[in-house]
Coordinates of N, CA, C and O in Angstrom, one line a residue:
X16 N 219.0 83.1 -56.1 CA 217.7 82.3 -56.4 C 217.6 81.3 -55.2 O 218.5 80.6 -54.8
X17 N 216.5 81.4 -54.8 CA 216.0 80.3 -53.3 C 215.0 79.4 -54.0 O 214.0 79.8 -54.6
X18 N 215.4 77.8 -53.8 CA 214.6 77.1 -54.4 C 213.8 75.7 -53.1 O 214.4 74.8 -52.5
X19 N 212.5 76.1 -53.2 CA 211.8 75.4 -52.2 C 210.6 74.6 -52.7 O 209.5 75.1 -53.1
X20 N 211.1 73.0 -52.5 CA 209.8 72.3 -53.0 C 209.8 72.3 -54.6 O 209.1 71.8 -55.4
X21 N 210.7 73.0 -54.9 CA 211.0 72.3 -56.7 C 210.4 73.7 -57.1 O 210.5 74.1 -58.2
X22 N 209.9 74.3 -56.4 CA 210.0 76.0 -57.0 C 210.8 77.2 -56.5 O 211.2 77.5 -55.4
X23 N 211.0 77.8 -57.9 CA 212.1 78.8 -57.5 C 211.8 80.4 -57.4 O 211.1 80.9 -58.2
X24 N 212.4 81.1 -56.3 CA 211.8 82.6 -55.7 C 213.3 83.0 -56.3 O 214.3 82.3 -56.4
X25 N 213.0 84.6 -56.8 CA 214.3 85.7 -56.9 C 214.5 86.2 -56.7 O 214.6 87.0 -57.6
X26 N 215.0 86.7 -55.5 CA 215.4 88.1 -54.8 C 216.0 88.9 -55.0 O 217.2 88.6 -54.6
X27 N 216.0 90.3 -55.5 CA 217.4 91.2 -56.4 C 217.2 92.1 -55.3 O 216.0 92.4 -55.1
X28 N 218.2 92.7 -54.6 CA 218.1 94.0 -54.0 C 219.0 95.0 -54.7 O 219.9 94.8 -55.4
X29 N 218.5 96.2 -54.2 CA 219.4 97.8 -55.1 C 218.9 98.8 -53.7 O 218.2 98.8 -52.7
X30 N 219.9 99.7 -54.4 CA 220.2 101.0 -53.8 C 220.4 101.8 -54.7 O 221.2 102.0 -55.6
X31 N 219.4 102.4 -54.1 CA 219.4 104.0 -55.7 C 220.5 105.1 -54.7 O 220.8 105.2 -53.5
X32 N 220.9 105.8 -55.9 CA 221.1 107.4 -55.9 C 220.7 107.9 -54.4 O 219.5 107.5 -54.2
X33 N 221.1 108.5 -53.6 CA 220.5 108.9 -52.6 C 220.0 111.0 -53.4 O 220.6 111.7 -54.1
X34 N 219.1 111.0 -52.9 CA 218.6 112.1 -54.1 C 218.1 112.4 -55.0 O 218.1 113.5 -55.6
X35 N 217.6 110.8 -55.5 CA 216.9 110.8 -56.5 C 215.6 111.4 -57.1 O 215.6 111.8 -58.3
X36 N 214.6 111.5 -56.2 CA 213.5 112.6 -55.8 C 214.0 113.9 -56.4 O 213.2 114.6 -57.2
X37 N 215.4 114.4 -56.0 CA 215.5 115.4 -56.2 C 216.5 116.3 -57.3 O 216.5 117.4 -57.8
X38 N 217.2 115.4 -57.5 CA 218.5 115.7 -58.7 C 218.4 115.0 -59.7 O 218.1 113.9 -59.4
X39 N 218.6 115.2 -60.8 CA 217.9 114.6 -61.9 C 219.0 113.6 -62.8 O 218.8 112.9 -63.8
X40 N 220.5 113.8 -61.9 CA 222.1 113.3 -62.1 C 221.7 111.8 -61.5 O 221.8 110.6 -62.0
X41 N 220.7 112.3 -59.6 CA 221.1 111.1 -58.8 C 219.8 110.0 -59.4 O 219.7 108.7 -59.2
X42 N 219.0 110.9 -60.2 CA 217.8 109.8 -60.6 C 218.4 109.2 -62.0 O 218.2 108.0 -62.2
X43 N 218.9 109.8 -62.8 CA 219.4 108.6 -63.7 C 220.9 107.4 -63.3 O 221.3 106.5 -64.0
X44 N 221.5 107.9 -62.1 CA 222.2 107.0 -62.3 C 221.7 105.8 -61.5 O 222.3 104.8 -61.5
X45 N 220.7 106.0 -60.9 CA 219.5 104.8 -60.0 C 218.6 104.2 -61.1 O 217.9 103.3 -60.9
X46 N 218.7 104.8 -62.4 CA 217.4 104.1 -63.4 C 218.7 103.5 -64.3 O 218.2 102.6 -64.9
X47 N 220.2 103.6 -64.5 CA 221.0 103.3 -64.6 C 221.2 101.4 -64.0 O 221.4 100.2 -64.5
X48 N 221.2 102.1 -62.3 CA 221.0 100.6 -61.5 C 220.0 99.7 -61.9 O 220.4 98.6 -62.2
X49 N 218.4 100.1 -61.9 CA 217.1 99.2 -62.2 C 217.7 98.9 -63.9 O 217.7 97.8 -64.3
X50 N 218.0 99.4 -64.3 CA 218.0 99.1 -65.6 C 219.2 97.6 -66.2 O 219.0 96.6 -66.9
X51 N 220.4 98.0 -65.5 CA 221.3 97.0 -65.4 C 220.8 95.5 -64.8 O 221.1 94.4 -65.2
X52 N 219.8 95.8 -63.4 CA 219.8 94.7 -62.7 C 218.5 94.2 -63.5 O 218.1 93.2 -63.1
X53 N 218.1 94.6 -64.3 CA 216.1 94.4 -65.0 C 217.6 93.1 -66.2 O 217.7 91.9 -66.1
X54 N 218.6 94.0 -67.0 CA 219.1 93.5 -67.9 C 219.5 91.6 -67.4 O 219.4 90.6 -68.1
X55 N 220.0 91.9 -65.9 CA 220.0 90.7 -65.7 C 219.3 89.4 -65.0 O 219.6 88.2 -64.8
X56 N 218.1 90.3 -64.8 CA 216.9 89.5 -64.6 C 216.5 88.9 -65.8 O 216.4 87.7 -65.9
X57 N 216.2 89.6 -66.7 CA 216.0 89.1 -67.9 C 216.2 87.7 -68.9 O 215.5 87.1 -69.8
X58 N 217.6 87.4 -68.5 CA 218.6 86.4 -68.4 C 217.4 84.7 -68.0 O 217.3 83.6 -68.7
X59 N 216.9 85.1 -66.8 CA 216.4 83.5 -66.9 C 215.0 84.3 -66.3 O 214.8 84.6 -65.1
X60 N 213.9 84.6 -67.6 CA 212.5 85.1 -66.9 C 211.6 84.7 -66.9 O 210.7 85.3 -67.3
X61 N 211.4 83.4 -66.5 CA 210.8 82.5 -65.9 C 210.9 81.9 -64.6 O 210.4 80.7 -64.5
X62 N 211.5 82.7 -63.6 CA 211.6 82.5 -62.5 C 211.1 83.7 -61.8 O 211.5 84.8 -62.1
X63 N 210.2 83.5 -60.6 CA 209.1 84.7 -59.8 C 210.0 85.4 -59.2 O 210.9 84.9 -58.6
X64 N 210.0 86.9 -59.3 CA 211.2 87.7 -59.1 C 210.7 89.0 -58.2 O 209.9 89.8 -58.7
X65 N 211.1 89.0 -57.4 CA 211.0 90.1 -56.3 C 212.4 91.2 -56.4 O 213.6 90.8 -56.4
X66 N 211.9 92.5 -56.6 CA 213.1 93.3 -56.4 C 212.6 93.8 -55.5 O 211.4 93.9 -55.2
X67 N 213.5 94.3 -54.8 CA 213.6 95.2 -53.5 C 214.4 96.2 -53.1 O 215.4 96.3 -53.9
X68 N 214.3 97.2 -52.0 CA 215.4 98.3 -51.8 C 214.9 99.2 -51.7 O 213.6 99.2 -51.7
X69 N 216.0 100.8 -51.4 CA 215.8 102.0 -51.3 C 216.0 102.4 -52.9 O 217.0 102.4 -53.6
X70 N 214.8 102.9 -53.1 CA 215.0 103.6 -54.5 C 215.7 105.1 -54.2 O 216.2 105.7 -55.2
X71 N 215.7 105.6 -53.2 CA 215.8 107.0 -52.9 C 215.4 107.8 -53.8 O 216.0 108.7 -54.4
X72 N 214.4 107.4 -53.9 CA 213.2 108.6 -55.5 C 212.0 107.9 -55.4 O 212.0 106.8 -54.8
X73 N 211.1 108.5 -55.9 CA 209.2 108.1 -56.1 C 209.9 107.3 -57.6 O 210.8 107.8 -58.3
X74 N 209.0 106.1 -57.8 CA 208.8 105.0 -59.1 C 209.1 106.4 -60.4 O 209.8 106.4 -61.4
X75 N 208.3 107.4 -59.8 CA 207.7 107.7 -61.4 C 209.5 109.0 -61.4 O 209.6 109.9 -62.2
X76 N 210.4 108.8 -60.6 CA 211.1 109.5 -61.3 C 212.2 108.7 -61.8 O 213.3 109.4 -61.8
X77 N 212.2 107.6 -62.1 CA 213.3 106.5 -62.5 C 212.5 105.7 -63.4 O 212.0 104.6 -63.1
X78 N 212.5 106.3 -65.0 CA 212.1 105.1 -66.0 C 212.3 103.9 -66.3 O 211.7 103.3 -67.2
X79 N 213.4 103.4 -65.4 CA 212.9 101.9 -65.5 C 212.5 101.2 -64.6 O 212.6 100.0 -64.8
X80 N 212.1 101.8 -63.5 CA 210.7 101.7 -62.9 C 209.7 101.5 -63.2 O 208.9 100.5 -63.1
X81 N 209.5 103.0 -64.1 CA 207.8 103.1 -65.1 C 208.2 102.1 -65.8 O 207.8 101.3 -65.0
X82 N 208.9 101.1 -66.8 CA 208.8 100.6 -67.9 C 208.2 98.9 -67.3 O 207.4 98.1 -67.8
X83 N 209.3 99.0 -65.7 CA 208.9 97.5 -65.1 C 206.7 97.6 -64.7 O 205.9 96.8 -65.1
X84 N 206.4 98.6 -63.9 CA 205.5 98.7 -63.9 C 203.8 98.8 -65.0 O 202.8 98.0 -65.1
X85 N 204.2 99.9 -65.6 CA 203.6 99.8 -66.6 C 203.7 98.9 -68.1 O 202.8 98.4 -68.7
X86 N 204.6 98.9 -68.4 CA 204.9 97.9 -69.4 C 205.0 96.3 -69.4 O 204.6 95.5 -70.2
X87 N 205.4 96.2 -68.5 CA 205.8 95.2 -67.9 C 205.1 93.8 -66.9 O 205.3 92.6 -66.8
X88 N 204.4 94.8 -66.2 CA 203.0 94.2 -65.9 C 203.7 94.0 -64.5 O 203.0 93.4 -63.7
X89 N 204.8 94.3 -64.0 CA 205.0 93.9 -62.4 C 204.3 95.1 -61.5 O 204.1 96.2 -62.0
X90 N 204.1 94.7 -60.3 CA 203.8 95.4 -59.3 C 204.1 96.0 -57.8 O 204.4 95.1 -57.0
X91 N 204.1 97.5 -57.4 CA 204.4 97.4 -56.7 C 203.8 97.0 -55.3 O 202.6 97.3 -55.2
X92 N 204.4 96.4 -54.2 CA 203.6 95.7 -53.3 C 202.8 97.2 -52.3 O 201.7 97.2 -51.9
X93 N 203.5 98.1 -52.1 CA 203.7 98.7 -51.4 C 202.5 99.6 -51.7 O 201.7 99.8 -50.8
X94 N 202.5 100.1 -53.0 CA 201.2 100.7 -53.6 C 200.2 99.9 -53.4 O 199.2 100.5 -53.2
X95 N 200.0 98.6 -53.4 CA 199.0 98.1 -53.5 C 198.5 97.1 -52.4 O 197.8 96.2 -52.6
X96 N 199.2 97.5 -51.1 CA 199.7 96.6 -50.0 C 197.7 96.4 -49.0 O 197.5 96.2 -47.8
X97 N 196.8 96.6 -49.8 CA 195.4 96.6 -49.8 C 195.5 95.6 -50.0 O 195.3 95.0 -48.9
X98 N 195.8 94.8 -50.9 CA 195.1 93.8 -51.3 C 195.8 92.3 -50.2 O 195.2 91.2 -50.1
X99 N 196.8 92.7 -49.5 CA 196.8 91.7 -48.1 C 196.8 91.9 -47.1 O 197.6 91.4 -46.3
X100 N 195.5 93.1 -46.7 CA 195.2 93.6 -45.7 C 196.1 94.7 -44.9 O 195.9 95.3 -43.9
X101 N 197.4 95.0 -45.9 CA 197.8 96.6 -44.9 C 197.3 97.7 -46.3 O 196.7 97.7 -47.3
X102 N 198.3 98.6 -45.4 CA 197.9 99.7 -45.9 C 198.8 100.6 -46.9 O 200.0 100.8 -46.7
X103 N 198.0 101.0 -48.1 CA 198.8 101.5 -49.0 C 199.9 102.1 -48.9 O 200.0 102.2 -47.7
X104 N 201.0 102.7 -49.6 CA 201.5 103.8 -49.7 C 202.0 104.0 -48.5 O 202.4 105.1 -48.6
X105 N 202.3 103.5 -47.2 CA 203.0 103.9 -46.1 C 204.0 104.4 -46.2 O 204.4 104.1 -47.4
X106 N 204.9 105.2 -45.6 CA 205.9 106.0 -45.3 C 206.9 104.9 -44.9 O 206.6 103.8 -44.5
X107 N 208.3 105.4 -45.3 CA 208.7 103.6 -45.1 C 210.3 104.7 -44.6 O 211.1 103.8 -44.4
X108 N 210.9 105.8 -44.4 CA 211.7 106.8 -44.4 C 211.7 107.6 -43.8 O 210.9 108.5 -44.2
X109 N 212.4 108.0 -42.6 CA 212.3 109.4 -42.1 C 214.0 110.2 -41.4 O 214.6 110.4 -40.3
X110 N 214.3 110.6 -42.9 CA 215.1 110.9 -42.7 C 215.5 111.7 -41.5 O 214.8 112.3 -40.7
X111 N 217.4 111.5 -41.4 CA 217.2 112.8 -39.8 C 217.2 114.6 -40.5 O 217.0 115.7 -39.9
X112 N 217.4 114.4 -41.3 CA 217.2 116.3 -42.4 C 215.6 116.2 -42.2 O 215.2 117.4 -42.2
X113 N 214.7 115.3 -42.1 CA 213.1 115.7 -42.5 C 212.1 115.4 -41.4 O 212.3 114.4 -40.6
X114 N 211.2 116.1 -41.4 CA 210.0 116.4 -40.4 C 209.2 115.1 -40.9 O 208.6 114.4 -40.1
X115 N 209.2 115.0 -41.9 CA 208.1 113.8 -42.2 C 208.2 112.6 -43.1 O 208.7 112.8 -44.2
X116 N 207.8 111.4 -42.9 CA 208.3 110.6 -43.7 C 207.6 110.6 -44.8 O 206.5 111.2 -45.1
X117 N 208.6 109.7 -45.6 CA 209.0 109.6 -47.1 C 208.4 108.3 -47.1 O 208.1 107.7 -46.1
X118 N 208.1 107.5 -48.6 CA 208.2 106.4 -49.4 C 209.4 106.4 -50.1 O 209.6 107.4 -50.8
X119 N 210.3 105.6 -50.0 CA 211.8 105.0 -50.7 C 212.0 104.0 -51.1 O 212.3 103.7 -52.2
X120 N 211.8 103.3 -49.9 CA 211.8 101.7 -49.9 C 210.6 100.8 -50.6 O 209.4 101.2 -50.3
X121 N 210.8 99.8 -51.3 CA 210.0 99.6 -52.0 C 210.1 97.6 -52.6 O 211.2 97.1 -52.8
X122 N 209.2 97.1 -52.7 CA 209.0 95.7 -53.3 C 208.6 95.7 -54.5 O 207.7 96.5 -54.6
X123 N 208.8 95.1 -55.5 CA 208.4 95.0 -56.7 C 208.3 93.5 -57.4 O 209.3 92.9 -57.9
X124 N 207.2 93.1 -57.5 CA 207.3 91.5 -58.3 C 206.7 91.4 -59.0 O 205.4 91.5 -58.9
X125 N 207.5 91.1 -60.2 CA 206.8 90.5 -61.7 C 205.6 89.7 -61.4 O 205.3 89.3 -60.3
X126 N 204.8 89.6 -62.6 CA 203.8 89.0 -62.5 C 203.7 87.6 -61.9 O 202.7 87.2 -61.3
X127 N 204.9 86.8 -62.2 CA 205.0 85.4 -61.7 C 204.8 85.1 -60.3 O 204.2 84.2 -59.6
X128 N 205.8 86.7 -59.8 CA 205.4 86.4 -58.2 C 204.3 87.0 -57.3 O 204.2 86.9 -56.1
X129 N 203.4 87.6 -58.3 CA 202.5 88.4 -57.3 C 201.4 87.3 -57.0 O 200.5 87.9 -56.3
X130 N 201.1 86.4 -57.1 CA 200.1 85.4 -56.9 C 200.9 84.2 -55.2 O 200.4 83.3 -54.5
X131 N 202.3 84.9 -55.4 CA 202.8 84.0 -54.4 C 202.8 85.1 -52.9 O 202.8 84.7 -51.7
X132 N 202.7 86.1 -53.3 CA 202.4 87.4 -52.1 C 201.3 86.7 -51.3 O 200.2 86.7 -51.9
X133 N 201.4 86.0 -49.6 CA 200.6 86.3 -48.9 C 200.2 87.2 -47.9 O 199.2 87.0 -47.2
X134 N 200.8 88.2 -47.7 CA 201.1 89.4 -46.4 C 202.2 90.2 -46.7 O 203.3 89.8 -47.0
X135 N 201.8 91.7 -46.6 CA 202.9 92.3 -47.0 C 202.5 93.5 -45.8 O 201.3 93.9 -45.8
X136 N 203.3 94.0 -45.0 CA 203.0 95.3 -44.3 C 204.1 95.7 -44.0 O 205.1 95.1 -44.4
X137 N 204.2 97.2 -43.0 CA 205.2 97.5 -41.9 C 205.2 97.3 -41.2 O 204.3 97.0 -40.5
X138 N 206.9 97.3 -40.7 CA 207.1 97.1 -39.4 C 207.0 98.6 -38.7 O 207.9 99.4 -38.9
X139 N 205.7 99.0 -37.8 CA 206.0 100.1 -37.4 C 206.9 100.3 -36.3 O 207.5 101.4 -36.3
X140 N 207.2 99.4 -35.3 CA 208.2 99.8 -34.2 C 209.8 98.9 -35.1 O 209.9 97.7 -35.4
X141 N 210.6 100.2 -35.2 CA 211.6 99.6 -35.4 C 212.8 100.0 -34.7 O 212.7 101.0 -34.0
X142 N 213.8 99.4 -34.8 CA 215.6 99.9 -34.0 C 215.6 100.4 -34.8 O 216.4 101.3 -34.4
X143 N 215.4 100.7 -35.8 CA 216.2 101.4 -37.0 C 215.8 103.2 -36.8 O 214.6 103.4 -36.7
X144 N 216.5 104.4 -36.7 CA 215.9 105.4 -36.5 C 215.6 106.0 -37.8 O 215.0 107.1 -37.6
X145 N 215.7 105.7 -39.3 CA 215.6 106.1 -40.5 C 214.5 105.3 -40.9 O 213.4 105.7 -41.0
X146 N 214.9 103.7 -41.2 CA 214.1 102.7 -42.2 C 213.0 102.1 -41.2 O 213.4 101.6 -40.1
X147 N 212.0 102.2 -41.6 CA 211.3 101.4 -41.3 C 211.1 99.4 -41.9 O 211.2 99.1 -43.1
X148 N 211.0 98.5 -41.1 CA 211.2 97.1 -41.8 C 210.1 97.4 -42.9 O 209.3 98.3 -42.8
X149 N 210.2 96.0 -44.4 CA 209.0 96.1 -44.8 C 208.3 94.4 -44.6 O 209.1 93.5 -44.8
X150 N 207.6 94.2 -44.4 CA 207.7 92.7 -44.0 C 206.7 91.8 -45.3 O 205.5 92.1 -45.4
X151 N 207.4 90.8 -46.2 CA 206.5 90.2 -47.1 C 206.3 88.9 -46.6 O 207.2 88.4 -45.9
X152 N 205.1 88.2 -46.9 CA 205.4 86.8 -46.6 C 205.1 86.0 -48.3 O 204.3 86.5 -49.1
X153 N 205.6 84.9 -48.5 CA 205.8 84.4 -49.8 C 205.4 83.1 -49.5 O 206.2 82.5 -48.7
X154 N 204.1 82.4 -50.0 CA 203.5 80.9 -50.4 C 204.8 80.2 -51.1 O 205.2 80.8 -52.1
X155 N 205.2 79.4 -50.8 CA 206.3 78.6 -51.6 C 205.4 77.3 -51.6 O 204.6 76.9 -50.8
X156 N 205.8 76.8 -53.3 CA 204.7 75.5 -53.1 C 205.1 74.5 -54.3 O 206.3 74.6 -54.2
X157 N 204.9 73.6 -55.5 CA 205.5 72.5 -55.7 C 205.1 73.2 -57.1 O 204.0 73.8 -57.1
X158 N 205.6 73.2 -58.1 CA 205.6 74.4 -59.7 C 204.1 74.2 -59.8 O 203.5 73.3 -59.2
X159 N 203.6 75.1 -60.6 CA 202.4 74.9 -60.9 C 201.2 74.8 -59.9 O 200.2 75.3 -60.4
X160 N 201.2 74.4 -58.6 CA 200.4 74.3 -57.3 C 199.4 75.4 -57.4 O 198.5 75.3 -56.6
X161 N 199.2 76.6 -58.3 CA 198.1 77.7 -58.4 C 197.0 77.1 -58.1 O 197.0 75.9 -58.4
X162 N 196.1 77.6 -57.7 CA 194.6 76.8 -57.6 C 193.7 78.4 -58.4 O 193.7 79.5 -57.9
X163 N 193.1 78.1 -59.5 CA 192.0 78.4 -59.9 C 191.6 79.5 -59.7 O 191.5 80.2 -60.6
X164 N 191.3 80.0 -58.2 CA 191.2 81.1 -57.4 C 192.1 81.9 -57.3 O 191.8 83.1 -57.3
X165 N 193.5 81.4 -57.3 CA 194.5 81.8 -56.9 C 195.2 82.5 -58.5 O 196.0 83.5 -58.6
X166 N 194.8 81.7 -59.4 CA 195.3 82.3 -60.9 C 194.0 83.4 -61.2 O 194.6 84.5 -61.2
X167 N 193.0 83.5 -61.4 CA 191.8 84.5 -61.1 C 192.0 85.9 -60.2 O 191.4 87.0 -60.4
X168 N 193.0 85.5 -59.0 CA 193.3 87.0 -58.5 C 194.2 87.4 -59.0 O 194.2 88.6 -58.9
X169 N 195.5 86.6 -59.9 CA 196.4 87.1 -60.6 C 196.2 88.1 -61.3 O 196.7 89.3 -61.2
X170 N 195.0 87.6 -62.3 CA 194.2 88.2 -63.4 C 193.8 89.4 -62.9 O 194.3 90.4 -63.3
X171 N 192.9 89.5 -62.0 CA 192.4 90.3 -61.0 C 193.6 91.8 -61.1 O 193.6 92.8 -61.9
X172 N 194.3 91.6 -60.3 CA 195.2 92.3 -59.9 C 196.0 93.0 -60.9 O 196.3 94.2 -60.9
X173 N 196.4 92.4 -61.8 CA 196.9 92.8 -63.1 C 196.2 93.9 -63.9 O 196.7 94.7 -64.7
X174 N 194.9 93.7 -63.4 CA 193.9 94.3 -64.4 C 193.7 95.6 -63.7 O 193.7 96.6 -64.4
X175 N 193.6 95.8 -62.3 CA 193.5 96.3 -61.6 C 194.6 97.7 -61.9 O 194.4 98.9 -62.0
X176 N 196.0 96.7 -61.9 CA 197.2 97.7 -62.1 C 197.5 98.0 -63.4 O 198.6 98.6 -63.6
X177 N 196.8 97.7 -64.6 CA 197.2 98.5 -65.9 C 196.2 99.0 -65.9 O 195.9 99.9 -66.8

């Protein structure tokens, strides 16, 4: 937990299953991982919480994914990476086995934190010869500091994503 200005950010990172996409062993023992790390998010949820990582699978083949998404009301940045001027759905993966990139890597923040998302894109030139960076930028500001506008795109966006 990083605490700035009397407000606090949560950063959980994971690593799925490599094969999740495709083995149905390496996808539950990755919804296994989200599910354990959701269990201990849970714990204090009232703090704006950003998960992050290589899922190595699409959301929809790791249920507790779907459950944080749809049920849950968090969102992915990456699906929805429109709303701070990049671009959706980017390829974030290329493996050395594949001709074309993948989506793996991925951001995810509860509702508390998606009002704090100012910029989210890729890094298209990277050292990295697999991962592409994903780059977020996060408003930190004094509890409560929402302005009006800024609670209204919450709403917005929520609505958007269920």
């Amino acid at each position: 937990t990083i605490e700035v200005a009397c407000r606090q950010l949560r950063l959980a990172s994971f690593c799925g299953e490599t094969g999740g996409n495709k083995s149905e062993y390496a996808a539950m023992k990755t919804d296994h991982i989200i599910g354990a790390l959701k269990d201990e998010l849970d714990t204090q949820p009232h703090i704006p919480t950003f998960m992050m990582g290589d899922l190595n699978a699409e959301p929809q083949d790791i249920p507790a994914v779907q459950d944080l998404l749809e049920e849950e009301g968090w969102l992915d940045c990456g699906q929805r990476a429109e709303l701070w001027g990049g671009t959706p759905m980017q390829g974030t993966c290329t493996a050395p086995n594949s001709i074309r990139t993948t989506r793996r890597a991925y951001v995810f923040a509860c509702p508390l934190a998606i009002g704090m998302v100012q910029d989210f894109r890729m890094e298209e030139q990277s050292l990295h010869p697999v991962h592409k960076p994903i780059q977020i930028k996060v408003r930190m500001g004094k509890k409560g500091d929402l302005t009006t506008d800024e609670k209204n795109k919450i709403v917005q966006m929520l609505k958007v994503c269920s």
